Amino acid sequence: MKKFNIRKVLDGLTAVSSPSSSPQTGAKENDFIIPETLQSEHFQLCKTVRHGFPYQPSSMAFDPVQKILAIGTQSGALRLFGRPGVECYCQHESGAAVIQLQFLINEGALVSALADDSIHLWNLRQKRPAVLHSLKFNRERITFCHLPFQSKWLYVGTERGNIHIVNVESFTLSGYTIMWNKAIELSSKAHPGPVVHISDNPMDEGKLIIGFESGIVVLWDLKSKKADYRYTYDEAIHSVAWHHEGKQFICSHSDGTLTIWNIKSPAKPAQTITPHGKQPKDGKKPEPCKPILKVEYKTTRAGDPYMILSGGLSYDTVGRRPCLTVMHGKSTAVLEMDYPIVDFLTLCETPYPNDFQEPYAVVVLLEKDLVVIDLAQNGYPIFENPYPLTIHESPVTCCEYVADCPVDLIPALYSVGSRQKRQGYSKKVHISYTFVFIHCQKKGKKYFRHFSFLMLQVLYKLKTAKVFEKTRSKEEKPNTEIVDEDPFAIQLMSWCPDSRMLCVAGVSAHVIIYRFSKQEITTEVVQLLEVRLQYELNDLESPEGGGYQTPAPPTPSTSPSPQTSGPQTHHSTSSNSSDGIRDNVPCLKVRNSPLKQSPGYQVELVVQLVWVSGEPPQQISSLAINSSYGLVVFGNTNGLAVVDYLQKTVLLNLSTVELYGSNDPYQRQPRSPRKSRQPSGGLCDINEGSATSEDRCKSPTSGNLSFSAFLNGCFTSFCFLPTVLLSVCPPRAALPLDNRDNSFSRSRSSSVTSIDKEAREAITSFYFCETYTRKTDSTLTPALWVGTSLGTVLSISLSMPPAGEQRLLQPVIVSPSGTLVRLKGSILRMAFLDATGSFLPPPSELWYEPNAPANGEERERVRKRRPVSVSPSTSQELNEHQYAVVCSEKQAKVIALPSQTCIFKHNITETSFVLRTDVVQTVPGICVACFCANGHIMTLSLPGLRPLLDVNYLPLTDMRIARTFCFTNLGQAMYLTSPTEIQRITYSQDVCENLQEMLGELFTPVETPEAPNRGFFKGLFGGGAQSLDREELFGETGAGKASRSLAQHIPGPGGIEGMKGAASGIVGDLARARIALDERGQKLSEVEERTAAMMASADSFSKHAHELKPYQLACKLRT
């Protein structure tokens, strides 16, 4: 019988009932039948792994045998770090803060205590840890927990001062309870306060030390159920630590003192230490200091013990950073930290508390960092951190996620990044999946990180602020008023993995173009272009009858060409005018001194937008770079600019209105029309069929417009009234003197505030491609597609000179080609498919060493472009050569080229809007992936735009998610789930099914180290550690049952998942083998016992038989 699949039925119903995803009117359905391999069963959404530093950490624990570090957060999250590359994220359902963590050392389990007075047992023997048991206290608040080594009984201290005991195997309460009034009896008239510490004597498991907040410490005898000694101090207690011999313990107090007590001398402390207090000469008590929040007391065989503490600084050290103090013998080292200390742990060689600890490192958990200090070396240096915890060094502003990179890219980035001598690098790079994650920060820093499928590794770090002069005072910051944040913050980036070209846009309206090189160079002068990009709507005289009068197009003339002279350096020819209005001034000042550039990304060109007539430049909203064409394009609410970074010239400086020409569909008229001071002019008609390609690229020279040279002749600008400031770069011979003499000055008054909202149409997306720009085209030509915030897609034709030396000498001719398509909402993404429906990436150039010697092999290497795939036979059959995919905030359309016919349309959302969308490549095929503001993640087939996946995954609760969410190929996506963490997800069914096998093993079977040898005399005279039968003492037979109203047991889902997890992988096999051996051993022991019992019964039977033999003989004689 065939299996019924409800998903396929619903998918078919959706496709049939949705008219928006069917072929459009005017297109024959049979003409666009392209087989689609993607189906709804190919998609499934799930989280894969989380990277970065745990946000708002609250507690920490370490398993010294398994070498697993656990960190709990204030939101109830757990982050588990194993060997490098193995990390795991878990979340408590309640979301309450994790106040304490306790490992069952080498048992593959973890106990977590939460602020909602619940404790949970986590099973770590499976790849995805899960909760086995939970216990919710109803009447008391949990303050401290302690789990002795190799014990199944957990001590739980409460706010009332009581101590309850929990069996971690069954997660049930024992009837044994230590009440606070019995613990202190008459030693104090007041309540001792909450329990702040519990631990058993290292040499006697039957002795339990209890620390109360008020300053009382009680040594409790578990067997006799009474207190042996009580120790009282005037100051509150924060922590207690034992000496490994069990004869002394140390307490930290709220006045910055440490008290060392002998267990048999409760009258007064054996020693009182104030580590950071000033010792008065008259012998009085030192001045109080800040509280010592935690202290640890660790011993060594060969030297003095270590006392490690946090806090305790003097109150007069105002503004001093948080410190960790290491006291070893007579030396005291104060280690300053960048952030407040949350917790710290001392890593020791042995898990046994009754042996010499031999500490080798200290793990310090800070609010925003994790530091590991090496205790074995002088000066206590810091270990290199194998985990990628530096994502949040400064706030992240944007992210890009690139999959399926060139094979030589990651080794190249690692090679130059390893020379930077910073933390976060491993000694070897293991490349499995070629993912690269790039994120930018407010301080102008860019990080390249390597993703294996489940691992994140820092590869390379780039600081963009080095290009600019550092402002030292407020007086030197007159032009950075457009942003309140860091003026060097990166806002956008565009990266070409093939050529390794990189382009970034900053919040100060600047664009930096980088080229990758393996050689160090020194740049004497940073190449700079200053662009005057402004939207200007000149005052128009309203015609009679109202409405907007379209100006007549000017007469075309000669064709412009790029400026052949060198680019602008770091000087501006204009600054503030005589009336104090800023003009031609950039927001940042490029450094004028030589710039030493290390191997890696090196500055090729800096482009800056300048102030215009007292108005600051608008921030850049879109950016793209193409290495095959050697072009960079960027846009904002004023318009766009196309830059040739090979010739260092501005090719086009155009407003959005000028892209439409005279057929602008939007009414852009001033709110307060006034008489115009100049007759109006305009561009020629740039719509389809209005002019030839030669006419479109010619510059008008009518009497209504003129040229004026500025910026040292780098490029010239000419004004088209009434709307735009257009800058091109003609040669000086193309500027006759009579034209310059007849020039007029543009009005300095801005009409930005006097126009309708529609006039400020922002540029939102770009796409370089080789396509058909007109319906009559029969060959592919280079083009730039432009998307706007009003849902319009326009095309700009690119006429490229021949490659080689001619590319550096001849100009690139840029000409607008008119409107192609309109959609609802802002245009977000564009892409192209060939006639068979395969994805067509933008043309690109392979990387070559730009700083190679003139006679080197790299110079002789021919630059190659990535070929554009075209299928002539299929194209002839379908009568179409390409398909353009356009996605906006509301819709998605597929356009057939060159006919420019919309063959498929799909309304993505009606009630919300799309935040991020991409055309991505999966293993079965390509699709459109969308993330909406209502939290839905959707995928659409191509070219049919059939809905394949629609999951309500994550509602938009933070703009950080909208800013950083990005899709990539192979069914991967990621976003910043918190200011310090990256969440990776997959929408691929194949990845979800195989995720269990891809995950790393947290728990690996390891033999527990042998217990310390007590020695002959200690074993003879009983001086060694004394054990305790806790089962007899705390079990139901010895202590009875606890009150059911005290706590509620909640079984967790981890039992079944634990069996599933243990059933897969090598750990499961080893665990099953171990269990089988145990069972076999138990059966053998049972057989031995039965054999012994049978032998005993046989001996008894033989004995009784021998005893009966005389009686039998007597009976025979009688008879």
PDB file of C-alpha atoms in Angstrom, residues 437-620:
ATOM      1  CA  PHE A 437      31.321  34.250   8.347  1.00  0.00           C
ATOM      2  CA  ILE A 438      32.187  37.946   8.225  1.00  0.00           C
ATOM      3  CA  HIS A 439      30.942  40.407  10.809  1.00  0.00           C
ATOM      4  CA  CYS A 440      31.632  44.087  11.276  1.00  0.00           C
ATOM      5  CA  GLN A 441      31.641  46.171  14.405  1.00  0.00           C
ATOM      6  CA  LYS A 442      31.080  49.735  15.483  1.00  0.00           C
ATOM      7  CA  LYS A 443      34.766  50.466  15.909  1.00  0.00           C
ATOM      8  CA  GLY A 444      35.416  49.801  12.243  1.00  0.00           C
ATOM      9  CA  LYS A 445      36.684  46.253  12.819  1.00  0.00           C
ATOM     10  CA  LYS A 446      35.943  43.406  10.453  1.00  0.00           C
ATOM     11  CA  TYR A 447      36.355  39.753  11.413  1.00  0.00           C
ATOM     12  CA  PHE A 448      36.670  36.803   9.047  1.00  0.00           C
ATOM     13  CA  ARG A 449      35.690  33.587  10.811  1.00  0.00           C
ATOM     14  CA  HIS A 450      35.808  30.025   9.537  1.00  0.00           C
ATOM     15  CA  PHE A 451      32.805  27.740   9.964  1.00  0.00           C
ATOM     16  CA  SER A 452      33.234  24.060   9.725  1.00  0.00           C
ATOM     17  CA  PHE A 453      29.821  22.521   9.985  1.00  0.00           C
ATOM     18  CA  LEU A 454      29.750  22.878  13.754  1.00  0.00           C
ATOM     19  CA  MET A 455      32.859  24.900  14.535  1.00  0.00           C
ATOM     20  CA  LEU A 456      33.683  28.591  14.465  1.00  0.00           C
ATOM     21  CA  GLN A 457      37.267  29.788  14.230  1.00  0.00           C
ATOM     22  CA  VAL A 458      38.727  33.259  13.920  1.00  0.00           C
ATOM     23  CA  LEU A 459      40.702  33.590  10.709  1.00  0.00           C
ATOM     24  CA  TYR A 460      41.523  37.235  10.191  1.00  0.00           C
ATOM     25  CA  LYS A 461      40.838  40.660  11.655  1.00  0.00           C
ATOM     26  CA  LEU A 462      40.791  43.938   9.732  1.00  0.00           C
ATOM     27  CA  LYS A 463      40.656  47.433  11.242  1.00  0.00           C
ATOM     28  CA  THR A 464      39.242  49.973   8.837  1.00  0.00           C
ATOM     29  CA  ALA A 465      39.836  52.938  11.148  1.00  0.00           C
ATOM     30  CA  LYS A 466      43.574  52.869  10.331  1.00  0.00           C
ATOM     31  CA  VAL A 467      42.827  54.626   7.059  1.00  0.00           C
ATOM     32  CA  PHE A 468      41.633  57.781   8.808  1.00  0.00           C
ATOM     33  CA  GLU A 469      43.165  60.329  11.104  1.00  0.00           C
ATOM     34  CA  LYS A 470      42.263  59.949  14.747  1.00  0.00           C
ATOM     35  CA  THR A 471      40.302  62.868  16.158  1.00  0.00           C
ATOM     36  CA  ARG A 472      41.759  63.993  19.453  1.00  0.00           C
ATOM     37  CA  SER A 473      39.317  66.641  20.575  1.00  0.00           C
ATOM     38  CA  LYS A 474      35.763  67.748  19.985  1.00  0.00           C
ATOM     39  CA  GLU A 475      36.994  70.686  17.965  1.00  0.00           C
ATOM     40  CA  GLU A 476      38.406  68.264  15.424  1.00  0.00           C
ATOM     41  CA  LYS A 477      35.052  66.510  15.000  1.00  0.00           C
ATOM     42  CA  PRO A 478      32.966  69.160  13.212  1.00  0.00           C
ATOM     43  CA  ASN A 479      31.916  66.954  10.312  1.00  0.00           C
ATOM     44  CA  THR A 480      30.898  63.704  12.034  1.00  0.00           C
ATOM     45  CA  GLU A 481      27.555  65.000  13.272  1.00  0.00           C
ATOM     46  CA  ILE A 482      25.579  62.728  10.961  1.00  0.00           C
ATOM     47  CA  VAL A 483      25.983  59.835  13.397  1.00  0.00           C
ATOM     48  CA  ASP A 484      25.781  59.551  17.156  1.00  0.00           C
ATOM     49  CA  GLU A 485      27.715  56.274  17.205  1.00  0.00           C
ATOM     50  CA  ASP A 486      31.300  55.517  16.385  1.00  0.00           C
ATOM     51  CA  PRO A 487      32.122  57.377  13.134  1.00  0.00           C
ATOM     52  CA  PHE A 488      34.190  54.402  11.927  1.00  0.00           C
ATOM     53  CA  ALA A 489      31.384  51.864  12.356  1.00  0.00           C
ATOM     54  CA  ILE A 490      30.832  49.609   9.343  1.00  0.00           C
ATOM     55  CA  GLN A 491      27.338  49.606   7.937  1.00  0.00           C
ATOM     56  CA  LEU A 492      27.498  47.505   4.765  1.00  0.00           C
ATOM     57  CA  MET A 493      29.970  45.229   3.032  1.00  0.00           C
ATOM     58  CA  SER A 494      30.341  43.479  -0.287  1.00  0.00           C
ATOM     59  CA  TRP A 495      32.822  40.649  -0.789  1.00  0.00           C
ATOM     60  CA  CYS A 496      33.893  38.656  -3.828  1.00  0.00           C
ATOM     61  CA  PRO A 497      35.371  35.324  -2.647  1.00  0.00           C
ATOM     62  CA  ASP A 498      36.864  34.485  -6.052  1.00  0.00           C
ATOM     63  CA  SER A 499      38.924  37.652  -6.430  1.00  0.00           C
ATOM     64  CA  ARG A 500      39.056  38.339  -2.653  1.00  0.00           C
ATOM     65  CA  MET A 501      38.083  41.950  -3.328  1.00  0.00           C
ATOM     66  CA  LEU A 502      36.372  43.568  -0.360  1.00  0.00           C
ATOM     67  CA  CYS A 503      34.331  46.746  -0.117  1.00  0.00           C
ATOM     68  CA  VAL A 504      32.911  48.253   3.078  1.00  0.00           C
ATOM     69  CA  ALA A 505      30.662  51.235   3.690  1.00  0.00           C
ATOM     70  CA  GLY A 506      30.770  53.148   6.957  1.00  0.00           C
ATOM     71  CA  VAL A 507      28.221  55.231   8.803  1.00  0.00           C
ATOM     72  CA  SER A 508      30.181  58.392   7.994  1.00  0.00           C
ATOM     73  CA  ALA A 509      29.247  58.022   4.297  1.00  0.00           C
ATOM     74  CA  HIS A 510      32.568  56.532   3.273  1.00  0.00           C
ATOM     75  CA  VAL A 511      33.451  53.497   1.141  1.00  0.00           C
ATOM     76  CA  ILE A 512      36.780  51.649   1.400  1.00  0.00           C
ATOM     77  CA  ILE A 513      37.912  49.184  -1.258  1.00  0.00           C
ATOM     78  CA  TYR A 514      40.436  46.521  -0.222  1.00  0.00           C
ATOM     79  CA  ARG A 515      42.572  44.163  -2.250  1.00  0.00           C
ATOM     80  CA  PHE A 516      44.057  40.973  -0.803  1.00  0.00           C
ATOM     81  CA  SER A 517      47.838  40.535  -0.875  1.00  0.00           C
ATOM     82  CA  LYS A 518      50.243  38.149   0.811  1.00  0.00           C
ATOM     83  CA  GLN A 519      53.032  40.723   0.861  1.00  0.00           C
ATOM     84  CA  GLU A 520      53.564  43.682   3.139  1.00  0.00           C
ATOM     85  CA  ILE A 521      53.587  47.111   1.521  1.00  0.00           C
ATOM     86  CA  THR A 522      53.819  50.750   2.558  1.00  0.00           C
ATOM     87  CA  THR A 523      51.361  53.129   0.921  1.00  0.00           C
ATOM     88  CA  GLU A 524      52.755  56.639   0.707  1.00  0.00           C
ATOM     89  CA  VAL A 525      49.436  58.307  -0.156  1.00  0.00           C
ATOM     90  CA  VAL A 526      46.022  56.753   0.324  1.00  0.00           C
ATOM     91  CA  GLN A 527      44.049  57.120  -2.902  1.00  0.00           C
ATOM     92  CA  LEU A 528      40.892  59.168  -2.315  1.00  0.00           C
ATOM     93  CA  LEU A 529      37.833  60.163  -4.311  1.00  0.00           C
ATOM     94  CA  GLU A 530      35.367  62.698  -2.967  1.00  0.00           C
ATOM     95  CA  VAL A 531      31.856  62.448  -4.388  1.00  0.00           C
ATOM     96  CA  ARG A 532      29.285  65.209  -4.291  1.00  0.00           C
ATOM     97  CA  LEU A 533      26.099  63.148  -4.236  1.00  0.00           C
ATOM     98  CA  GLN A 534      23.000  65.234  -3.584  1.00  0.00           C
ATOM     99  CA  TYR A 535      19.349  65.071  -4.428  1.00  0.00           C
ATOM    100  CA  GLU A 536      18.213  68.528  -5.459  1.00  0.00           C
ATOM    101  CA  LEU A 537      14.714  69.356  -6.588  1.00  0.00           C
ATOM    102  CA  ASN A 538      14.826  72.866  -7.969  1.00  0.00           C
ATOM    103  CA  ASP A 539      11.930  75.204  -7.338  1.00  0.00           C
ATOM    104  CA  LEU A 540       9.371  74.869 -10.116  1.00  0.00           C
ATOM    105  CA  GLU A 541       6.711  77.243 -11.225  1.00  0.00           C
ATOM    106  CA  SER A 542       3.407  75.434 -11.024  1.00  0.00           C
ATOM    107  CA  PRO A 543       1.724  75.255 -14.393  1.00  0.00           C
ATOM    108  CA  GLU A 544      -1.810  76.430 -14.810  1.00  0.00           C
ATOM    109  CA  GLY A 545      -4.241  73.756 -13.860  1.00  0.00           C
ATOM    110  CA  GLY A 546      -1.757  72.180 -11.431  1.00  0.00           C
ATOM    111  CA  GLY A 547       0.236  69.008 -11.863  1.00  0.00           C
ATOM    112  CA  TYR A 548       3.816  68.349 -12.695  1.00  0.00           C
ATOM    113  CA  GLN A 549       5.242  69.467 -16.021  1.00  0.00           C
ATOM    114  CA  THR A 550       7.839  67.132 -17.493  1.00  0.00           C
ATOM    115  CA  PRO A 551      10.821  69.122 -18.719  1.00  0.00           C
ATOM    116  CA  ALA A 552      11.978  68.750 -22.295  1.00  0.00           C
ATOM    117  CA  PRO A 553      15.049  66.632 -22.859  1.00  0.00           C
ATOM    118  CA  PRO A 554      18.242  68.446 -23.757  1.00  0.00           C
ATOM    119  CA  THR A 555      20.188  67.896 -26.921  1.00  0.00           C
ATOM    120  CA  PRO A 556      22.801  65.150 -26.586  1.00  0.00           C
ATOM    121  CA  SER A 557      26.367  65.912 -27.390  1.00  0.00           C
ATOM    122  CA  THR A 558      29.753  64.305 -26.953  1.00  0.00           C
ATOM    123  CA  SER A 559      30.261  61.196 -24.896  1.00  0.00           C
ATOM    124  CA  PRO A 560      31.987  61.580 -21.542  1.00  0.00           C
ATOM    125  CA  SER A 561      34.985  59.542 -20.577  1.00  0.00           C
ATOM    126  CA  PRO A 562      36.702  59.008 -17.261  1.00  0.00           C
ATOM    127  CA  GLN A 563      39.320  61.356 -16.006  1.00  0.00           C
ATOM    128  CA  THR A 564      42.764  60.099 -16.927  1.00  0.00           C
ATOM    129  CA  SER A 565      44.570  62.028 -14.256  1.00  0.00           C
ATOM    130  CA  GLY A 566      45.360  60.611 -10.855  1.00  0.00           C
ATOM    131  CA  PRO A 567      42.762  60.318  -8.129  1.00  0.00           C
ATOM    132  CA  GLN A 568      42.111  62.837  -5.402  1.00  0.00           C
ATOM    133  CA  THR A 569      44.393  62.648  -2.396  1.00  0.00           C
ATOM    134  CA  HIS A 570      43.398  63.611   1.134  1.00  0.00           C
ATOM    135  CA  HIS A 571      42.888  67.321   0.432  1.00  0.00           C
ATOM    136  CA  SER A 572      39.621  69.089  -0.285  1.00  0.00           C
ATOM    137  CA  THR A 573      39.640  72.128  -2.465  1.00  0.00           C
ATOM    138  CA  SER A 574      36.652  73.523  -0.625  1.00  0.00           C
ATOM    139  CA  SER A 575      35.771  73.637   3.002  1.00  0.00           C
ATOM    140  CA  ASN A 576      33.559  75.960   4.965  1.00  0.00           C
ATOM    141  CA  SER A 577      32.357  78.923   2.955  1.00  0.00           C
ATOM    142  CA  SER A 578      32.625  82.520   4.074  1.00  0.00           C
ATOM    143  CA  ASP A 579      29.182  82.402   5.672  1.00  0.00           C
ATOM    144  CA  GLY A 580      30.103  79.312   7.700  1.00  0.00           C
ATOM    145  CA  ILE A 581      28.219  76.778   5.546  1.00  0.00           C
ATOM    146  CA  ARG A 582      30.126  73.543   5.099  1.00  0.00           C
ATOM    147  CA  ASP A 583      30.667  72.554   1.516  1.00  0.00           C
ATOM    148  CA  ASN A 584      32.804  69.857  -0.136  1.00  0.00           C
ATOM    149  CA  VAL A 585      33.976  68.629   3.284  1.00  0.00           C
ATOM    150  CA  PRO A 586      34.032  64.891   4.054  1.00  0.00           C
ATOM    151  CA  CYS A 587      32.953  63.551   7.424  1.00  0.00           C
ATOM    152  CA  LEU A 588      36.319  61.896   8.115  1.00  0.00           C
ATOM    153  CA  LYS A 589      39.851  62.932   7.298  1.00  0.00           C
ATOM    154  CA  VAL A 590      41.997  60.395   5.479  1.00  0.00           C
ATOM    155  CA  ARG A 591      45.456  60.092   6.969  1.00  0.00           C
ATOM    156  CA  ASN A 592      48.173  61.989   5.117  1.00  0.00           C
ATOM    157  CA  SER A 593      51.122  59.971   6.412  1.00  0.00           C
ATOM    158  CA  PRO A 594      52.497  56.718   4.926  1.00  0.00           C
ATOM    159  CA  LEU A 595      50.415  53.689   5.828  1.00  0.00           C
ATOM    160  CA  LYS A 596      52.163  50.401   6.519  1.00  0.00           C
ATOM    161  CA  GLN A 597      49.871  47.580   5.419  1.00  0.00           C
ATOM    162  CA  SER A 598      50.476  44.057   6.648  1.00  0.00           C
ATOM    163  CA  PRO A 599      49.763  40.979   4.523  1.00  0.00           C
ATOM    164  CA  GLY A 600      46.046  40.543   4.109  1.00  0.00           C
ATOM    165  CA  TYR A 601      43.527  43.151   3.044  1.00  0.00           C
ATOM    166  CA  GLN A 602      45.175  46.396   1.918  1.00  0.00           C
ATOM    167  CA  VAL A 603      43.506  49.675   1.029  1.00  0.00           C
ATOM    168  CA  GLU A 604      43.039  50.186  -2.702  1.00  0.00           C
ATOM    169  CA  LEU A 605      40.799  53.266  -2.722  1.00  0.00           C
ATOM    170  CA  VAL A 606      38.743  55.419  -0.347  1.00  0.00           C
ATOM    171  CA  VAL A 607      35.552  57.103  -1.568  1.00  0.00           C
ATOM    172  CA  GLN A 608      33.900  59.750   0.602  1.00  0.00           C
ATOM    173  CA  LEU A 609      30.648  61.621   0.233  1.00  0.00           C
ATOM    174  CA  VAL A 610      31.026  65.307   1.081  1.00  0.00           C
ATOM    175  CA  TRP A 611      28.856  67.967   2.644  1.00  0.00           C
ATOM    176  CA  VAL A 612      26.843  69.966   0.141  1.00  0.00           C
ATOM    177  CA  SER A 613      25.753  73.516   0.979  1.00  0.00           C
ATOM    178  CA  GLY A 614      25.642  72.878   4.686  1.00  0.00           C
ATOM    179  CA  GLU A 615      23.890  69.518   4.418  1.00  0.00           C
ATOM    180  CA  PRO A 616      25.666  66.344   5.580  1.00  0.00           C
ATOM    181  CA  PRO A 617      25.808  63.392   3.203  1.00  0.00           C
ATOM    182  CA  GLN A 618      23.185  60.698   3.575  1.00  0.00           C
ATOM    183  CA  GLN A 619      24.289  57.332   4.877  1.00  0.00           C
ATOM    184  CA  ILE A 620      24.915  54.655   2.289  1.00  0.00           C
TER     185      ILE A 620
END
